[in-house]
Amino acid sequence: MKRFAYSRPTSVSDASDDAAEDGTQIIAGGTTMVDLMKIGVLEPEALVDITGLRDLERYEVGADRMRFGALAKMSTVADDPAVIDAFPALSDSLWKAASPQLRNVATLGGNILQRTRCPYFRDTAYAQCNKRNPGSGCAALDGGETGMHAIFGGSDACVAMYPGDFAQALVAFDAEVTTRGPGGTRSIPFADLHVLPGDDPHIETVLEPGEIVTEIALPMIPAMRNSFYMKARNRESYAFAAASAAVGIEMDGDTVRDVRIALGGVAATPWRATAAEESLKGGPLTEETAREAGRIAFQDAEPLEGSAYKIELGADVVAGALMTAKSRMGGE
Amino acid sequence: MAQTINTEVTRTDARRKVTGTATYAADETPSGMLHGALVCSAIAVGQVTAIDTSAAESEPGVVAVFTHETLPDYKTVKGFYAGGPGSSSFWPMEGTDIRYAGQPVAYVVAETAAAARRGADLVNVTYQEADGSIHMDPEDSFVVGAGEDSEGMVLTKGDLQAGLDEAAQTVDMTFTTPFQHHNPMEMFSATAEWRGDRLTVWMPSQSVRTLRHGIAGAYGLPETSVRVISPFVGGAFGSKAGITPYAMLTIAAAKGVGAPVRLIVTRPQMYTVATFRPESRQQFRLGADAQGRLTAFEHVEIAQTPQFGEIVNPGTHITRAMYACPNIHTEQRLARSDTNSGGFMRAPNEMQTFFGLESAMDELAWKLGMDPVELRRVNDTMTHPTEDVPFSSRSLMESYDAVSNSFGWDQRGREIGSMTDGDWLVGYGCATATYPTNILASNARVRAQGTGNAYVELAAHDVGTGTYTIMAQIAAARLGLPVEAVDVVMGEADLPVAPISGGSTTAASAGSAVHDACVKIAQQLATQISGMSEGPLSGVDPSRITLDDGTLRGPDGQSQSVMEALQMIPEGEIEVVGTFRHPALTDQLIKATFSGGYGTAGPVTPEFAMFAFGAEMVEVRIHKYTHEIRVPRIHSAFAAGTWLNRKTAHSQLMGGMIWGISSALHEVTETDKPRSRFLNANIAEYLVPVNADIREVRVEMLEEQDDYVNPLGVKGIGEIGIVGTAAAIGNAIYHATGKRLTALPMTISDVLST
């Protein structure tokens, strides 16, 4: 690991100023940052540790909004009865991510900004990686292994997958992030936070240098209460999604009034399946319509070698998540 | 005296291990020790054209950067499969050749481990890259040696084609298994300290004597000048058996800097600097008559081997021992690719071959409309199918009957897809397991004291399985002592000769030497006390005094405890070296073991075929929406001769079964084909089961007596647990879905796309 300077400011404005310096990275729980520094993928000159900003650990489940400070821990939020009651998919998405050790230190702000698990990004022995070394090429697309790469949102420069779970619950339910940067405070729709790789896959978000995510907030909507996060993976825990779906439904009798669907394990960024949502609105939710929504969700997928299975799997997971959310509703 | 054999004994080192006071090799920090770090090749095939070490040398704390041009007095040894002690027959850093990705190309020594690793990052290597392939081409395979050779690489009995022609049903199936890596929890490490011409090496090892013999030979030193110490081992599974390049590089680097050096290999480097389970293809053609009796049996195994050596783990030698059949053909073939040398990984001949064999048998059972257990029953045999000697004992069907009962096999739905539970499809599957009883010469020193103590010393190893405990149990049982009164010293090359901890041999072979030492103590004691003027055995013919677990018994009911008798003799103690020399061990085999090698006899001797047997049954569930494959229940029954310690044996069998679930559903070393690299060289992406994957695991341990294998009647249980699991799971997936999966691991994408 390369030597680095380290600071632990106690105010958001100091942190933002420090983080705006060239070659600086922000560290919170460190579960991504330390990992990538140890394997030489990131070599910051300086780290700004924001865990001294204790105000950012707070969160609340209010009547109209849920607000999560960026430093709230994954495990704390996942286990909170108020969260589980109001928005089960959000708790599920945190519970089904990582391992207990990681969830106990990882923060929500860090979680949404986690980096891809693309093996070519994570191993500096590969000369080609446009995300790690802009302009160097893409080893995955140059004959590499692509069974766990994005089938939505990839480009000719990069097909790395966004690996997170929590973000799917956020993007499906219109979350917003609040940031504080050298230019002041702003609010960004969560759906706009991540950017597609395009020609510049090293740029992953709209955040400016020194801009720190301070809060993640969601408006309370009825579909949250009947929500579920289904995750398909090859072992029971501590595995990235082969495919996942965050869903929520609001029914008016037998008719779908509102439905939310987002897809994990398949896209370059958090991915909302709007067309699938539209297919269900105003109609019944049955095994058949749920499966049709799953098919629609994946109709524009662009599979790579080894990832065609994600289309069928993803469609089934969407259907399964919807049917599970519905069956849980029936229990109330 | 409480029973100490065939009972549950908590391991004697349990407290030390859970409190962190058990000392592992890398815990040693000799005075003045420096730290090593490897620089590993970014390309798979080609040449090093230049190495710029200047940035690394300028890094604070870096003491030296060695390359193939600057590493002094670096020695190598012959590879294991070429008859030597080495883990590979190609040695990196002898020149500019790159033969596999991740091959060491430079070695950094620094004052701290962090500085050494940073220094390694800063070494700038330039290569000339050539084409390679990490995967074998099974169409371009060959048989080691020439055709029908004495090693049985190709074997023909009867007329295979006639057997296929006359069969009522046949199967013709090909299975594949991937590269896998051992991933022991304890990292690979080596610490070397030179004092003049005397060398001490601390290193986790399955064979301290192999290490010492090889290192002393390479440096032209007498063995007495080399100490090799490996007190505890945190998992090995075959990966810590031979002399590795990283060990010899560390020894040379310590000499080069004139100070002790410790290297701890990083987890990603562990995938390339030592051995692995080679990928394989398993081709089976089976035929059976309408009653299920096999009329034809063909198995062709094609296993991966590097460009520079022949790695032969002859699985066909094991599969052809399984079932009676008049017409048998087997071939052991290899195909080359650009990797380091593979080697042994838990059940190296059996895991991948039994996935094929037992899946093919299941397919045959479905075609015949037979219960798969009954298909095994009609083909069970007490005579080795190709060697024409009886099995010394064989409890295969006893195992099936016991596990059927435990598992509830009779609850199995008769049709494919006939069992469901909510959103889950349910399937049951079974498979046979076997493991050969390998025999190695061993010595052991035992000192028994009338004060109620004994000391056992031998150059065996506890690779985490409980060897310290079972050696203490054997001596305690024979001498009439509590287990905790026996001190066991192992893991040092200076101790009496004991075999490599591999091939499930330690308990059987080294344990038999401990047993023999105790018998010899009793004989000496009988001679001494029978000549005394007093005592219960005074005047008794010593040749008629026998040892009965702690008691010396005369022919007419006279008896005295061993401890009392020891108190009567003037020395108060007796020290002897016990030996185990099974009649099947030739002088040549004994010589091989005593010179640091692997002189194994069996499993087939001129008199008997020696194997342990077992059967496994699993319940598999496959989710309707996520297509996840889960194993809520796995049951087994094994018969492997005498159980020494029912607790540690149970743990080993259970561990093997769990690793079998891993092989079936999780484990694969993925590859980057264009650049011939292993892709997921870390334990986040190289999946093994987590606790949540392992639910009900039950093991039935059957009683079995086998007086031929060794005086203890022990067959060895280190590996059999893994052998049948993958096929049992694949067979259960077939039962649940009608999909026959033929490649490991079996994953979500496989159940979707088949």
Tab-separated table of N, CA, C and O in Angstrom, chain A residues 165-237:
chain	number	residue	atom	x	y	z
A	165	ASP	N	-26.962	-3.658	-3.431
A	165	ASP	CA	-28.342	-4.093	-3.190
A	165	ASP	C	-29.219	-2.936	-2.711
A	165	ASP	O	-30.300	-2.684	-3.241
A	166	PHE	N	-28.718	-2.241	-1.692
A	166	PHE	CA	-29.439	-1.136	-1.058
A	166	PHE	C	-29.891	-0.103	-2.101
A	166	PHE	O	-31.009	0.416	-2.048
A	167	ALA	N	-29.024	0.166	-3.066
A	167	ALA	CA	-29.325	1.191	-4.070
A	167	ALA	C	-30.571	0.856	-4.871
A	167	ALA	O	-31.257	1.753	-5.372
A	168	GLN	N	-30.878	-0.437	-5.012
A	168	GLN	CA	-32.081	-0.796	-5.788
A	168	GLN	C	-33.348	-0.384	-5.035
A	168	GLN	O	-34.339	0.032	-5.653
A	169	ALA	N	-33.303	-0.524	-3.715
A	169	ALA	CA	-34.458	-0.072	-2.925
A	169	ALA	C	-34.594	1.453	-3.021
A	169	ALA	O	-35.701	1.991	-3.037
A	170	LEU	N	-33.458	2.146	-3.096
A	170	LEU	CA	-33.504	3.615	-3.176
A	170	LEU	C	-34.012	4.083	-4.535
A	170	LEU	O	-34.863	4.969	-4.622
A	171	VAL	N	-33.499	3.479	-5.597
A	171	VAL	CA	-33.850	3.991	-6.927
A	171	VAL	C	-35.309	3.683	-7.260
A	171	VAL	O	-35.961	4.446	-7.976
A	172	ALA	N	-35.825	2.596	-6.710
A	172	ALA	CA	-37.213	2.239	-7.003
A	172	ALA	C	-38.201	3.167	-6.307
A	172	ALA	O	-39.346	3.287	-6.738
A	173	PHE	N	-37.762	3.797	-5.225
A	173	PHE	CA	-38.704	4.553	-4.398
A	173	PHE	C	-38.356	6.039	-4.327
A	173	PHE	O	-38.620	6.704	-3.336
A	174	ASP	N	-37.714	6.545	-5.383
A	174	ASP	CA	-37.511	7.990	-5.541
A	174	ASP	C	-36.700	8.633	-4.424
A	174	ASP	O	-37.030	9.722	-3.930
A	175	ALA	N	-35.660	7.972	-4.018
A	175	ALA	CA	-34.797	8.565	-2.991
A	175	ALA	C	-34.072	9.787	-3.538
A	175	ALA	O	-33.920	9.953	-4.753
A	176	GLU	N	-33.644	10.607	-2.599
A	176	GLU	CA	-32.788	11.759	-2.942
A	176	GLU	C	-31.578	11.738	-2.029
A	176	GLU	O	-31.673	11.292	-0.880
A	177	VAL	N	-30.471	12.244	-2.531
A	177	VAL	CA	-29.314	12.405	-1.645
A	177	VAL	C	-29.044	13.893	-1.477
A	177	VAL	O	-29.233	14.683	-2.405
A	178	THR	N	-28.622	14.235	-0.266
A	178	THR	CA	-28.187	15.603	0.003
A	178	THR	C	-26.673	15.583	0.094
A	178	THR	O	-26.100	14.660	0.697
A	179	THR	N	-26.045	16.569	-0.510
A	179	THR	CA	-24.585	16.608	-0.475
A	179	THR	C	-24.130	17.966	0.022
A	179	THR	O	-24.859	18.952	-0.032
A	180	ARG	N	-22.899	17.965	0.489
A	180	ARG	CA	-22.273	19.227	0.882
A	180	ARG	C	-20.911	19.267	0.212
A	180	ARG	O	-20.116	18.329	0.350
A	181	GLY	N	-20.697	20.306	-0.556
A	181	GLY	CA	-19.418	20.426	-1.245
A	181	GLY	C	-18.891	21.827	-1.137
A	181	GLY	O	-19.517	22.683	-0.498
A	182	PRO	N	-17.757	22.075	-1.761
A	182	PRO	CA	-17.192	23.429	-1.729
A	182	PRO	C	-18.194	24.467	-2.236
A	182	PRO	O	-18.196	25.597	-1.789
A	183	GLY	N	-19.069	24.041	-3.144
A	183	GLY	CA	-20.064	24.977	-3.679
A	183	GLY	C	-21.316	25.074	-2.830
A	183	GLY	O	-22.286	25.695	-3.255
A	184	GLY	N	-21.361	24.404	-1.704
A	184	GLY	CA	-22.533	24.470	-0.845
A	184	GLY	C	-23.291	23.154	-0.821
A	184	GLY	O	-22.774	22.098	-1.179
A	185	THR	N	-24.569	23.246	-0.405
A	185	THR	CA	-25.407	22.066	-0.244
A	185	THR	C	-26.292	21.916	-1.476
A	185	THR	O	-26.768	22.906	-2.021
A	186	ARG	N	-26.495	20.667	-1.918
A	186	ARG	CA	-27.483	20.456	-2.981
A	186	ARG	C	-28.178	19.123	-2.776
A	186	ARG	O	-27.715	18.266	-2.026
A	187	SER	N	-29.272	18.989	-3.480
A	187	SER	CA	-30.063	17.772	-3.414
A	187	SER	C	-30.058	17.137	-4.799
A	187	SER	O	-30.240	17.814	-5.803
A	188	ILE	N	-29.827	15.815	-4.851
A	188	ILE	CA	-29.724	15.112	-6.137
A	188	ILE	C	-30.686	13.933	-6.101
A	188	ILE	O	-30.632	13.122	-5.169
A	189	PRO	N	-31.562	13.814	-7.093
A	189	PRO	CA	-32.370	12.586	-7.151
A	189	PRO	C	-31.426	11.375	-7.210
A	189	PRO	O	-30.432	11.402	-7.951
A	190	PHE	N	-31.742	10.342	-6.418
A	190	PHE	CA	-30.831	9.201	-6.382
A	190	PHE	C	-30.629	8.614	-7.778
A	190	PHE	O	-29.535	8.171	-8.135
A	191	ALA	N	-31.701	8.635	-8.575
A	191	ALA	CA	-31.608	8.079	-9.930
A	191	ALA	C	-30.593	8.823	-10.783
A	191	ALA	O	-30.107	8.282	-11.786
A	192	ASP	N	-30.262	10.057	-10.397
A	192	ASP	CA	-29.295	10.843	-11.175
A	192	ASP	C	-27.894	10.811	-10.576
A	192	ASP	O	-26.973	11.406	-11.140
A	193	LEU	N	-27.742	10.173	-9.433
A	193	LEU	CA	-26.430	10.195	-8.760
A	193	LEU	C	-25.370	9.436	-9.556
A	193	LEU	O	-24.261	9.925	-9.761
A	194	HIS	N	-25.723	8.248	-10.008
A	194	HIS	CA	-24.771	7.436	-10.776
A	194	HIS	C	-24.920	7.738	-12.252
A	194	HIS	O	-26.020	7.979	-12.733
A	195	VAL	N	-23.815	7.708	-12.962
A	195	VAL	CA	-23.873	7.968	-14.401
A	195	VAL	C	-23.415	6.729	-15.161
A	195	VAL	O	-22.581	5.958	-14.670
A	196	LEU	N	-23.979	6.559	-16.331
A	196	LEU	CA	-23.610	5.412	-17.167
A	196	LEU	C	-22.155	5.538	-17.623
A	196	LEU	O	-21.625	6.646	-17.731
A	197	PRO	N	-21.517	4.412	-17.903
A	197	PRO	CA	-20.083	4.473	-18.206
A	197	PRO	C	-19.751	5.243	-19.471
A	197	PRO	O	-18.791	6.014	-19.490
A	198	GLY	N	-20.588	5.083	-20.516
A	198	GLY	CA	-20.306	5.799	-21.755
A	198	GLY	C	-18.858	5.665	-22.170
A	198	GLY	O	-18.273	4.576	-22.091
A	199	ASP	N	-18.274	6.776	-22.588
A	199	ASP	CA	-16.864	6.769	-22.993
A	199	ASP	C	-15.926	7.013	-21.815
A	199	ASP	O	-14.709	6.942	-21.970
A	200	ASP	N	-16.510	7.371	-20.657
A	200	ASP	CA	-15.681	7.746	-19.501
A	200	ASP	C	-16.058	6.946	-18.256
A	200	ASP	O	-16.580	7.498	-17.275
A	201	PRO	N	-15.814	5.646	-18.293
A	201	PRO	CA	-16.286	4.815	-17.166
A	201	PRO	C	-15.592	5.115	-15.840
A	201	PRO	O	-16.064	4.664	-14.802
A	202	HIS	N	-14.512	5.882	-15.866
A	202	HIS	CA	-13.882	6.245	-14.595
A	202	HIS	C	-14.726	7.274	-13.846
A	202	HIS	O	-14.537	7.477	-12.662
A	203	ILE	N	-15.656	7.915	-14.540
A	203	ILE	CA	-16.581	8.829	-13.868
A	203	ILE	C	-17.845	8.038	-13.531
A	203	ILE	O	-18.552	7.583	-14.421
A	204	GLU	N	-18.100	7.850	-12.244
A	204	GLU	CA	-19.195	6.961	-11.841
A	204	GLU	C	-20.390	7.716	-11.266
A	204	GLU	O	-21.482	7.160	-11.190
A	205	THR	N	-20.174	8.950	-10.798
A	205	THR	CA	-21.276	9.713	-10.193
A	205	THR	C	-21.154	11.170	-10.626
A	205	THR	O	-20.154	11.572	-11.231
A	206	VAL	N	-22.187	11.932	-10.277
A	206	VAL	CA	-22.163	13.368	-10.597
A	206	VAL	C	-21.473	14.180	-9.495
A	206	VAL	O	-21.420	15.405	-9.569
A	207	LEU	N	-20.949	13.496	-8.495
A	207	LEU	CA	-20.342	14.226	-7.376
A	207	LEU	C	-19.071	14.957	-7.825
A	207	LEU	O	-18.256	14.429	-8.567
A	208	GLU	N	-18.933	16.180	-7.332
A	208	GLU	CA	-17.762	16.999	-7.632
A	208	GLU	C	-16.681	16.742	-6.584
A	208	GLU	O	-16.983	16.243	-5.495
A	209	PRO	N	-15.447	17.093	-6.895
A	209	PRO	CA	-14.397	16.929	-5.873
A	209	PRO	C	-14.789	17.641	-4.577
A	209	PRO	O	-15.263	18.779	-4.612
A	210	GLY	N	-14.625	16.934	-3.481
A	210	GLY	CA	-14.946	17.526	-2.183
A	210	GLY	C	-16.405	17.432	-1.798
A	210	GLY	O	-16.788	17.803	-0.692
A	211	GLU	N	-17.233	16.950	-2.696
A	211	GLU	CA	-18.671	16.874	-2.409
A	211	GLU	C	-18.950	15.590	-1.614
A	211	GLU	O	-18.626	14.493	-2.052
A	212	ILE	N	-19.538	15.752	-0.456
A	212	ILE	CA	-19.766	14.632	0.461
A	212	ILE	C	-21.254	14.360	0.564
A	212	ILE	O	-22.057	15.286	0.772
A	213	VAL	N	-21.628	13.103	0.411
A	213	VAL	CA	-23.038	12.730	0.641
A	213	VAL	C	-23.287	12.817	2.140
A	213	VAL	O	-22.581	12.185	2.937
A	214	THR	N	-24.255	13.603	2.514
A	214	THR	CA	-24.543	13.754	3.945
A	214	THR	C	-25.823	13.042	4.360
A	214	THR	O	-25.959	12.639	5.507
A	215	GLU	N	-26.778	12.906	3.421
A	215	GLU	CA	-28.066	12.332	3.808
A	215	GLU	C	-28.704	11.646	2.611
A	215	GLU	O	-28.544	12.069	1.468
A	216	ILE	N	-29.433	10.595	2.927
A	216	ILE	CA	-30.245	9.899	1.928
A	216	ILE	C	-31.677	9.957	2.451
A	216	ILE	O	-31.931	9.584	3.598
A	217	ALA	N	-32.612	10.447	1.635
A	217	ALA	CA	-33.990	10.595	2.109
A	217	ALA	C	-34.964	9.995	1.108
A	217	ALA	O	-34.687	9.955	-0.100
A	218	LEU	N	-36.078	9.505	1.622
A	218	LEU	CA	-37.122	8.947	0.758
A	218	LEU	C	-38.468	9.496	1.200
A	218	LEU	O	-38.742	9.564	2.405
A	219	PRO	N	-39.319	9.851	0.230
A	219	PRO	CA	-40.689	10.211	0.595
A	219	PRO	C	-41.450	8.947	0.976
A	219	PRO	O	-41.247	7.895	0.362
A	220	MET	N	-42.276	9.019	1.983
A	220	MET	CA	-43.054	7.839	2.372
A	220	MET	C	-44.186	7.644	1.374
A	220	MET	O	-44.992	8.556	1.168
A	221	ILE	N	-44.247	6.484	0.767
A	221	ILE	CA	-45.355	6.203	-0.159
A	221	ILE	C	-45.951	4.846	0.227
A	221	ILE	O	-45.263	3.999	0.819
A	222	PRO	N	-47.205	4.621	-0.112
A	222	PRO	CA	-47.880	3.386	0.339
A	222	PRO	C	-47.181	2.109	-0.136
A	222	PRO	O	-47.170	1.107	0.579
A	223	ALA	N	-46.594	2.110	-1.339
A	223	ALA	CA	-45.984	0.883	-1.871
A	223	ALA	C	-44.797	0.410	-1.034
A	223	ALA	O	-44.388	-0.744	-1.141
A	224	MET	N	-44.252	1.305	-0.221
A	224	MET	CA	-43.112	0.909	0.624
A	224	MET	C	-43.487	-0.197	1.610
A	224	MET	O	-42.717	-1.107	1.858
A	225	ARG	N	-44.676	-0.057	2.160
A	225	ARG	CA	-45.072	-0.992	3.208
A	225	ARG	C	-45.197	-2.415	2.660
A	225	ARG	O	-44.938	-3.386	3.374
A	226	ASN	N	-45.585	-2.523	1.395
A	226	ASN	CA	-45.721	-3.843	0.758
A	226	ASN	C	-44.562	-4.063	-0.202
A	226	ASN	O	-44.747	-4.191	-1.403
A	227	SER	N	-43.382	-4.033	0.359
A	227	SER	CA	-42.197	-4.131	-0.506
A	227	SER	C	-41.363	-5.341	-0.130
A	227	SER	O	-41.472	-5.878	0.980
A	228	PHE	N	-40.537	-5.749	-1.076
A	228	PHE	CA	-39.701	-6.932	-0.850
A	228	PHE	C	-38.464	-6.830	-1.721
A	228	PHE	O	-38.512	-6.296	-2.832
A	229	TYR	N	-37.363	-7.341	-1.190
A	229	TYR	CA	-36.133	-7.410	-1.997
A	229	TYR	C	-35.756	-8.869	-2.152
A	229	TYR	O	-35.447	-9.547	-1.165
A	230	MET	N	-35.841	-9.375	-3.373
A	230	MET	CA	-35.478	-10.766	-3.635
A	230	MET	C	-34.105	-10.790	-4.299
A	230	MET	O	-33.843	-10.033	-5.239
A	231	LYS	N	-33.246	-11.667	-3.797
A	231	LYS	CA	-31.860	-11.715	-4.300
A	231	LYS	C	-31.497	-13.161	-4.611
A	231	LYS	O	-31.590	-14.019	-3.725
A	232	ALA	N	-31.123	-13.413	-5.844
A	232	ALA	CA	-30.679	-14.755	-6.248
A	232	ALA	C	-29.159	-14.788	-6.245
A	232	ALA	O	-28.509	-13.939	-6.847
A	233	ARG	N	-28.628	-15.776	-5.550
A	233	ARG	CA	-27.168	-15.863	-5.473
A	233	ARG	C	-26.762	-17.301	-5.219
A	233	ARG	O	-27.551	-18.096	-4.706
A	234	ASN	N	-25.522	-17.590	-5.545
A	234	ASN	CA	-25.088	-18.988	-5.534
A	234	ASN	C	-24.698	-19.508	-4.162
A	234	ASN	O	-24.410	-20.684	-4.024
A	235	ARG	N	-24.667	-18.637	-3.171
A	235	ARG	CA	-24.627	-19.159	-1.814
A	235	ARG	C	-25.553	-18.316	-0.945
A	235	ARG	O	-25.965	-17.230	-1.345
A	236	GLU	N	-25.844	-18.812	0.222
A	236	GLU	CA	-26.947	-18.271	1.011
A	236	GLU	C	-26.671	-16.867	1.545
A	236	GLU	O	-27.587	-16.103	1.809
A	237	SER	N	-25.397	-16.534	1.714
A	237	SER	CA	-25.059	-15.230	2.269
A	237	SER	C	-23.691	-14.830	1.730
A	237	SER	O	-22.937	-15.667	1.246
